[in-house]
XYZ file of C-alpha atoms in Angstrom:
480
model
C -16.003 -38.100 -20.863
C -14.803 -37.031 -17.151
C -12.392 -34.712 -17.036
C -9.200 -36.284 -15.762
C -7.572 -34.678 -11.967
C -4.327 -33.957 -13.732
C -4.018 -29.825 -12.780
C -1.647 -29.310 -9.168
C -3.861 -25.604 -9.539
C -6.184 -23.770 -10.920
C -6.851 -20.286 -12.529
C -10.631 -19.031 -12.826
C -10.555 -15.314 -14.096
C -8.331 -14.696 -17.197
C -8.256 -10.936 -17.483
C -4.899 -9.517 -17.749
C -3.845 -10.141 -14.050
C -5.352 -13.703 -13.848
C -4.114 -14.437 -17.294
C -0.525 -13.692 -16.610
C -0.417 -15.414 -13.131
C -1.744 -18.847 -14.841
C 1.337 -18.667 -17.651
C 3.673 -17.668 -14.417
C 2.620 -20.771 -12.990
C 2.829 -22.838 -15.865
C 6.479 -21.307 -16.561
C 7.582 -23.012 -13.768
C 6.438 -26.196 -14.172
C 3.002 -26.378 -12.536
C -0.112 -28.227 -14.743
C -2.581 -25.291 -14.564
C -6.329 -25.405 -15.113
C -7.720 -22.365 -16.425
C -11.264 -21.168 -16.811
C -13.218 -18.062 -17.142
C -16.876 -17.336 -17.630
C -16.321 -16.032 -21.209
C -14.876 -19.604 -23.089
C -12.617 -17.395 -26.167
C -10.342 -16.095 -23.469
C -9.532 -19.814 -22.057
C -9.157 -20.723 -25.557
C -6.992 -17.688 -26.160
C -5.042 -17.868 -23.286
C -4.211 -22.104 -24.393
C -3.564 -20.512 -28.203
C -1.393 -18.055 -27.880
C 0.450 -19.417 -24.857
C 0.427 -23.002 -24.568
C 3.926 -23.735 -25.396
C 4.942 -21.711 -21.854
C 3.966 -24.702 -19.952
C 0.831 -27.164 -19.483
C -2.486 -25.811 -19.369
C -5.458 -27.966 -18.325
C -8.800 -25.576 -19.996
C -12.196 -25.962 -19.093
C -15.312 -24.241 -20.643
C -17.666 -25.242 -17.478
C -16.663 -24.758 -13.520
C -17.851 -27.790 -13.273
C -14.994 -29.547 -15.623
C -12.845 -27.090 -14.068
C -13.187 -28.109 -10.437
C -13.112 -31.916 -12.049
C -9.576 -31.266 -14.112
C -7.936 -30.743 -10.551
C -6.080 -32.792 -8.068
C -6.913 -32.760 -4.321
C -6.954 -30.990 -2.074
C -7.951 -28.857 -4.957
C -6.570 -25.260 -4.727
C -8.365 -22.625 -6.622
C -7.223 -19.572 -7.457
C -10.021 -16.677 -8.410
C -9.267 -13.662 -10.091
C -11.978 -11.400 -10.998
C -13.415 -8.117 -9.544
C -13.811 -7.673 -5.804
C -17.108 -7.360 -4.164
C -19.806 -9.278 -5.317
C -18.294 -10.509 -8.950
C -15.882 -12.359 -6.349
C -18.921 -13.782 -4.010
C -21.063 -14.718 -7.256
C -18.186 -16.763 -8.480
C -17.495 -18.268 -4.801
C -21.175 -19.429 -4.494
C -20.921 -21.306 -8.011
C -17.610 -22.964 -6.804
C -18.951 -24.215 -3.211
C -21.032 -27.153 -4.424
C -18.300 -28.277 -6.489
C -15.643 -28.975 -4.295
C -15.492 -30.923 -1.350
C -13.589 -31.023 2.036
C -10.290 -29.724 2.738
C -10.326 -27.915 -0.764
C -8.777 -24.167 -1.136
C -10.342 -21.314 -2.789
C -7.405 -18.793 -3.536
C -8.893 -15.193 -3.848
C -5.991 -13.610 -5.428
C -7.858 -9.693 -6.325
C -7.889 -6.583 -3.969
C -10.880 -7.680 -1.723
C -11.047 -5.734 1.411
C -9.892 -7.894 4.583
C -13.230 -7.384 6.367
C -14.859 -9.439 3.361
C -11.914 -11.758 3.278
C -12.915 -12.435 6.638
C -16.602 -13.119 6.145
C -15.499 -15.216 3.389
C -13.122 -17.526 5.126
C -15.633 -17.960 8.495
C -18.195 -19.257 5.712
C -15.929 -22.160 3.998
C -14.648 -22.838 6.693
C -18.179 -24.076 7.962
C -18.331 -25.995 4.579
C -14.727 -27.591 5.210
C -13.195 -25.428 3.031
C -10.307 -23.178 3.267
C -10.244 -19.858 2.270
C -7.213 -17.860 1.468
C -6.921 -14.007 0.838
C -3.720 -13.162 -1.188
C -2.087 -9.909 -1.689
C -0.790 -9.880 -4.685
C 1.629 -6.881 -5.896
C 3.913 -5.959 -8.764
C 1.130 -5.204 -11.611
C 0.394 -7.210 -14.592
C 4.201 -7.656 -15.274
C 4.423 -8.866 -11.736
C 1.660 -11.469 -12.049
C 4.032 -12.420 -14.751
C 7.305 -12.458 -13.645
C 7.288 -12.816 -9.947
C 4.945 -10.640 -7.713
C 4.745 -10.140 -4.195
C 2.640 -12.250 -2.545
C 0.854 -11.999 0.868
C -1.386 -15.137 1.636
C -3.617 -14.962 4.187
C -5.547 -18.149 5.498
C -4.721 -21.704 7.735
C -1.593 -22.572 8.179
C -2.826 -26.046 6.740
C -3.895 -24.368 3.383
C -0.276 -22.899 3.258
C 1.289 -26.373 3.437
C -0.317 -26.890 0.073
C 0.107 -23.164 -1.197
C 3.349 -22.223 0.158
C 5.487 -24.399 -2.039
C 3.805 -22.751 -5.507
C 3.603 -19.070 -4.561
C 7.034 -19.200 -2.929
C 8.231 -20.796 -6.474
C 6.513 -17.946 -8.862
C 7.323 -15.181 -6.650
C 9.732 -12.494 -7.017
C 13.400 -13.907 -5.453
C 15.420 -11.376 -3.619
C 19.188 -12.739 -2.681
C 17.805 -15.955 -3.330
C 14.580 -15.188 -0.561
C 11.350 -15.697 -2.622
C 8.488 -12.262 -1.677
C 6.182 -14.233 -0.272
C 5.316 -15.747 3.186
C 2.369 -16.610 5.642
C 1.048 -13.696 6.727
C -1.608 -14.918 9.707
C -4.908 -16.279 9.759
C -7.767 -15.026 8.133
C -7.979 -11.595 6.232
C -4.081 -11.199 7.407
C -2.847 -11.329 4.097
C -5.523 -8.913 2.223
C -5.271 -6.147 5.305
C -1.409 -6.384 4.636
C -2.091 -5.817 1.089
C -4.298 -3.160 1.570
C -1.360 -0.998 4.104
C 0.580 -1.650 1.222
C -1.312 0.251 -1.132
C -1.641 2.894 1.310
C 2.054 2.907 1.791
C 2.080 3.649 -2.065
C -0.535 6.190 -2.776
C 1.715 8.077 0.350
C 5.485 7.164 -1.765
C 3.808 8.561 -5.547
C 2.269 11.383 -3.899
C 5.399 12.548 -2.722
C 7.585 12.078 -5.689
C 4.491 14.061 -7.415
C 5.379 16.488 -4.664
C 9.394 16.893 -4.945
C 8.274 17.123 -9.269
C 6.139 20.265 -8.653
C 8.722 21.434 -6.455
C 11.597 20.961 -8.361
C 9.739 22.658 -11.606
C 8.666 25.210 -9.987
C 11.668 26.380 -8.105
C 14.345 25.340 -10.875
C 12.215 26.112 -14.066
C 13.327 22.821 -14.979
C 11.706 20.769 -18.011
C 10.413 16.972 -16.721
C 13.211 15.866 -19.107
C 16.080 17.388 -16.733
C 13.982 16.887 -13.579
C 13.937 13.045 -14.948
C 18.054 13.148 -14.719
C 17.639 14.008 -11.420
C 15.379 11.241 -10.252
C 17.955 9.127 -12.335
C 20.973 10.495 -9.709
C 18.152 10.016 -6.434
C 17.813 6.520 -7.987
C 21.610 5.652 -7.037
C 21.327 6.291 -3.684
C 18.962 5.809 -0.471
C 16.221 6.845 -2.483
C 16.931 3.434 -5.039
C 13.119 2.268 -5.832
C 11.057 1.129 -8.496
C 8.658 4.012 -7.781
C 11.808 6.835 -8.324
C 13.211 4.557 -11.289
C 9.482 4.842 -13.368
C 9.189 8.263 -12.360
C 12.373 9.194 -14.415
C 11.035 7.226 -16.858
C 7.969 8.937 -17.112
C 8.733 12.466 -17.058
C 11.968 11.729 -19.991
C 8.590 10.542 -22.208
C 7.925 12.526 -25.327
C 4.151 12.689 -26.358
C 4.318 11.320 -29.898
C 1.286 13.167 -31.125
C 2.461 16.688 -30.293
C 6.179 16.660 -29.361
C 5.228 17.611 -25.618
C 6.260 16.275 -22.405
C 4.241 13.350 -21.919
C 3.332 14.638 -17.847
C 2.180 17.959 -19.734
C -0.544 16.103 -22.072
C -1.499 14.431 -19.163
C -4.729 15.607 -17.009
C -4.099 16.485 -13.803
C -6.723 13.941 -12.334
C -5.142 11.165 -10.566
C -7.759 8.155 -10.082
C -8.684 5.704 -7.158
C -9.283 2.215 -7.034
C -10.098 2.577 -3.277
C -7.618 0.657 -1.371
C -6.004 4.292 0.110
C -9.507 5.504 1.224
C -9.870 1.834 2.831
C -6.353 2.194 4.589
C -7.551 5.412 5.715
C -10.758 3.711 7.400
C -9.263 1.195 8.547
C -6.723 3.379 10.473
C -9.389 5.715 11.801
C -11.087 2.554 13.692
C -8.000 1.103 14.964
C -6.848 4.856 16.176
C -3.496 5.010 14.127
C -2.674 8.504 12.995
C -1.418 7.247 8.951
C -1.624 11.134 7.791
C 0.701 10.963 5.038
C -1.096 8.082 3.616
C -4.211 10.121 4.386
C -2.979 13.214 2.727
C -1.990 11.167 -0.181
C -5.129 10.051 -0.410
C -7.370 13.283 0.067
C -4.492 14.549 -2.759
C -6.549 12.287 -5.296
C -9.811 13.167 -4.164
C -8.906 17.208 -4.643
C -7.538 16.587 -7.880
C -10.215 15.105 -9.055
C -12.521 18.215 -8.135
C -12.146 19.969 -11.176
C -15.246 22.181 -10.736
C -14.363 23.529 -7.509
C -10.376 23.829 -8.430
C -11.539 25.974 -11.128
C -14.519 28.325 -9.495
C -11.531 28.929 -6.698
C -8.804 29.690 -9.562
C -11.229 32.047 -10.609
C -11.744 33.507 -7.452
C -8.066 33.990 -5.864
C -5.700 33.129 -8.853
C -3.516 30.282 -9.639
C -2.026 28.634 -6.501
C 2.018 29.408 -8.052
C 4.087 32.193 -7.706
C 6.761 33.119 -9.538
C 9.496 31.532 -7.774
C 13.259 30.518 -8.030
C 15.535 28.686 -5.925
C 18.584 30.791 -5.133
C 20.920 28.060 -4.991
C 20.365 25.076 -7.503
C 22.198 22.352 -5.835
C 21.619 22.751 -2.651
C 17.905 23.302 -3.153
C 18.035 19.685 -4.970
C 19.637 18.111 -2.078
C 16.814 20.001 0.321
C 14.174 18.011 -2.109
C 15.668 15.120 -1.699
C 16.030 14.743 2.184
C 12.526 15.978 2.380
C 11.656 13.487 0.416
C 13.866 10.531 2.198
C 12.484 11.686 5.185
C 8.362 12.109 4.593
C 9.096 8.438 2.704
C 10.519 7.181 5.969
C 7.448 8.726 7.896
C 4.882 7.099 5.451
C 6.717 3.546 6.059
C 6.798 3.829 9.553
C 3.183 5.087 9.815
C 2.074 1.820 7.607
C 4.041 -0.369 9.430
C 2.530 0.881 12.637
C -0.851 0.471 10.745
C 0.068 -3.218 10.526
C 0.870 -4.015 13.995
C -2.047 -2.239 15.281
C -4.239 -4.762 12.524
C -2.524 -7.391 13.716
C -2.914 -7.087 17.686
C -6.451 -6.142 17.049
C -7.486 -9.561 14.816
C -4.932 -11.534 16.584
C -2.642 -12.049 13.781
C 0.802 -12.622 15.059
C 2.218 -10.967 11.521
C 5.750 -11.022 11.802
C 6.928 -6.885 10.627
C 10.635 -7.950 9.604
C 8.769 -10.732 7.690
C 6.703 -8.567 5.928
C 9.039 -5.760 4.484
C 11.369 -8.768 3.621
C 8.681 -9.678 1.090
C 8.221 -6.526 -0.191
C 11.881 -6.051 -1.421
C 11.449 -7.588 -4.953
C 8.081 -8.036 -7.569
C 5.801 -5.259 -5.496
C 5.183 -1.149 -6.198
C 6.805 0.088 -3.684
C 9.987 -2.356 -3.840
C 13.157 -0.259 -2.455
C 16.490 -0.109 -1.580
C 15.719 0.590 2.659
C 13.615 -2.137 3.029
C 16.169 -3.883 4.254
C 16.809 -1.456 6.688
C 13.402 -2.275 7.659
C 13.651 -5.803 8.225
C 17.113 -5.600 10.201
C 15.097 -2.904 12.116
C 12.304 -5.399 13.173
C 14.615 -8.126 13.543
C 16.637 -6.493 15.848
C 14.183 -4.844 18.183
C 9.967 -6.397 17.158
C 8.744 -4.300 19.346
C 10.294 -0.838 18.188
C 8.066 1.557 19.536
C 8.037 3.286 15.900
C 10.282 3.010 12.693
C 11.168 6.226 13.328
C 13.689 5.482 15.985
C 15.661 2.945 14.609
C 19.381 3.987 14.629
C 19.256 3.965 10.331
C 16.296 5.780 9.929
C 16.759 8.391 13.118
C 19.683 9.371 11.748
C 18.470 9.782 8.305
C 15.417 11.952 9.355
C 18.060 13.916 11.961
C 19.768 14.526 8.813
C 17.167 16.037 6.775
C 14.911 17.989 9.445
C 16.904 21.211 8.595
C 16.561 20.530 4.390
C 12.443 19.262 5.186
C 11.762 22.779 6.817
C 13.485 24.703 4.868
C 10.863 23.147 1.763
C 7.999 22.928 3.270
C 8.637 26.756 3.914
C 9.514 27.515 0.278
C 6.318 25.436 -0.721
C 4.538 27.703 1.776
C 5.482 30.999 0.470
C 5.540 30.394 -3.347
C 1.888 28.434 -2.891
C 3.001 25.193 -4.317
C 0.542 22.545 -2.315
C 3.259 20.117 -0.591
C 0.025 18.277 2.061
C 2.150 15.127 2.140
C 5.752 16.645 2.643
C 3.804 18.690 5.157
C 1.472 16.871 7.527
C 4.663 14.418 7.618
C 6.887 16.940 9.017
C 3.879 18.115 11.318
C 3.626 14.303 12.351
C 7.225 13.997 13.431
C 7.195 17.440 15.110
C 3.781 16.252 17.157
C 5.833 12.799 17.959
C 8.485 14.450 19.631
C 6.871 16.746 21.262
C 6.971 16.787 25.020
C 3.728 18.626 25.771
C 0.779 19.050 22.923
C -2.175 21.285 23.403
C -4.442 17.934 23.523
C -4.417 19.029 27.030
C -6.614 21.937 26.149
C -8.683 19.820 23.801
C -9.611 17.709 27.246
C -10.020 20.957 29.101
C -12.636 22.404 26.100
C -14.467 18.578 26.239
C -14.754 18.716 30.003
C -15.983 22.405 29.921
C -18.741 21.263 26.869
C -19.284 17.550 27.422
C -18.421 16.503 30.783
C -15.593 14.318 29.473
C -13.526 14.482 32.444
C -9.533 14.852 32.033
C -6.472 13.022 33.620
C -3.744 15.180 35.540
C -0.377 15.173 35.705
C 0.444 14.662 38.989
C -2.062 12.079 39.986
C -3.967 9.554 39.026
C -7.640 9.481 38.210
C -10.169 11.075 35.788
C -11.544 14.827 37.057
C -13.974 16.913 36.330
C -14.452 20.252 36.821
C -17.904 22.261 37.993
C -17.672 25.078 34.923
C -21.073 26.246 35.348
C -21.230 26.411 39.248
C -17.913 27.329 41.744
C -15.782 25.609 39.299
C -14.402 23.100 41.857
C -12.714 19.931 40.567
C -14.534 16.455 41.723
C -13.429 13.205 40.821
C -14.429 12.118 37.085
């Protein structure tokens, strides 16, 4: 017998994240299809869960596509790359014009925007979706960034505005702009985050080091940060995780823990990403090459073994105020990171024609995502106020905040310095706000070394035009 076109949307993908995003939609009243290649988690998923809401399951994609009403809107959760083309190229056949194929996973925009060029020449529309807050966001209300046609958000906008996270009554999630908008937005966010936990991993080894402090007292401090400008899910877990006791040996959890943080790749695609488009992102970038050298265990030893550990013995003559210096350094390099990735943003979005609204966009990530925190707000009013702010940096909140910690951010990136405790994001931050403000960088000798080398030519000062000058003849200047 047919299946009957009784779902409003569908799931196909019912690992953990796809799993808990079908029962969030069914919580809230939608009739859900579900599917997945492997029948005994669709059965699962309708066993153990089936009294959250109304599930329509399917064993084939075929009944699947069949169970739904149009246009039919399809949501596909599995693993990027070619798991996620595989499973597009099965659905294609099946549906029929002015359908939506959802791809909810952490695709790279470039892809998303191969994708959505070839449905669209079927009819189809094709919608990359950031989605952020972790399996308990899928659950509970993530962040959501959909990308695509306005037309596909008419159907779209309605349900992922509903299951989102709601912040004073504003749901996290909103139209981001045609096309890969939504996954590139996504994929600055995850840049934004690998910069915000690098950092906090920073201000940790700093604070142990130069206190002597155990992660359980170091956790009461990220408790107190957590109160004030600092307020984030990122500072809350990190209290959380360094007051954990290892159950099988009585040890700080951090300290059982090896000291190999992994990648997933959405940092080293930020990083890429910013290269082409010529944004300088290098606390994201640090961040980022801060995974990489951690995990380089040979090397990290053979050098140990060669000059010593990287510590000295070190302690902070004043406890207090040496805190507080941590913790404006650490306000501070945050605020760099944000404004770097929301400069990454606008660049995207100018480049791919975009028109993604900045204001918009931290407004959504106030509730359900990783890096949810108290100043986004500040971010939005900053946007809102002034959309073409040259930089984050000098908005009136967040130039007075950095003012305020310059004196605290040099002081520990020169006790990091001295005692050997590696600090590359609270460092090439403060280096990237010195180099912004400066009035005259030694790029000009960089352009005098290409012109000598390369012929490059130069622009002056105090007219216009490009230059050259003859280095290997009478060294006269001709026009470039």
């Amino acid at each position: 017998m047919a299946q009957q076109a009784t779902a409003q949307i569908g799931v196909t993908g019912l690992a953990v994240m796809g799993r808990n995003l079908a029962r969030n939609l069914a919580r809230n009243g939608f009739t859900v299809a579900v599917h997945n290649r492997s029948p005994e988690r669709t059965r699962s998923l309708v066993a153990e869960h089936g009294d959250e809401g109304t599930f329509v399951p399917s064993e084939s994609l075929a009944d699947f596509v069949a169970s739904l009403e149009r246009p039919r809107a399809v949501i596909v959760m599995v693993k990027a790359g070619a798991p996620t083309d595989a499973v597009i190229d099965e659905l294609v056949p099946l549906l029929e014009e002015g359908d939506i194929v959802v791809d909810a996973g952490n695709a790279h925009f470039a892809d998303t925007r191969r994708r959505e060029e070839a449905l669209r020449e079927h009819g189809l529309h094709f919608v990359g979706t950031g989605v952020s807050g972790g399996e308990e966001g899928a659950l509970r209300g993530p962040s959501i960034m959909p990308g695509g046609s306005a037309e596909s958000y008419a159907k779209l906008g309605p349900i992922f505005e509903k299951i989102a996270a709601q912040v004073d009554g504003i749901p996290c999630c909103r139209h981001i702009g045609p096309d890969g908008a939504g996954h590139f937005v996504k994929m600055v966010h995850n840049g934004i985050e690998y910069a915000d936990m690098q950092l906090i991993a920073e201000a940790y080894d700093l604070l142990r080091a130069g206190l002597s402090a155990s992660p359980a007292e170091i956790a009461e401090i990220f408790r107190e940060w957590n109160t004030g400008e600092l307020e984030s899910f990122l500072i809350e877990i990190t209290a959380d995780v360094l007051a954990h006791t290892d159950a099988a040996t009585g040890r700080a959890f951090v300290d059982v823990v090896l000291d190999q943080a992994e990648q997933k790749g959405t940092g080293r695609w930020t990083v890429q990403s910013a290269l082409d488009l010529g944004i300088p992102i290098t606390g994201i970038a640090e961040a980022t090459f801060a995974r990489s050298l951690s995990g380089h265990a040979g090397q990290r030893e053979a050098a140990r073994r060669a000059f010593g550990d990287a510590g000295e013995k070190w302690q902070a003559e004043d406890r207090e105020t040496f805190v507080e210096d941590v913790r404006r350094a650490l306000l501070s390099s945050k605020i760099v990171a944000y404004a770097q990735g929301f400069d990454h943003i606008r660049a995207g979005s100018r480049e791919y024609d975009w028109d993604i609204d900045l204001g918009g966009t931290a407004t959504i990530w106030r509730g359900g995502c990783i890096i949810r925190a108290r100043f986004l707000d500040r971010i939005r009013e900053a946007y809102d106020a002034q959309p073409e702010l040259p930089t984050l940096l000098v908005a009136p909140y967040f130039a007075d905040a950095v003012s305020d910690g310059v004196p605290s951010w040099r002081r520990v990136v020169v006790d990091a310095a001295r005692a050997g405790v590696p600090t590359p994001a609270f460092s090439s931050s403060l280096a990237y706000f010195d180099g912004l403000r400066a009035e005259r960088l030694p790029a000009a000798l960089i352009q005098g070394l290409r012109d000598n080398f390369g012929a490059h030519t130069y622009h002056r000062v105090d007219r216009p035009g490009s230059f050259h000058t003859l280095w290997a003849g009478d060294r006269a200047e001709v026009q470039g």
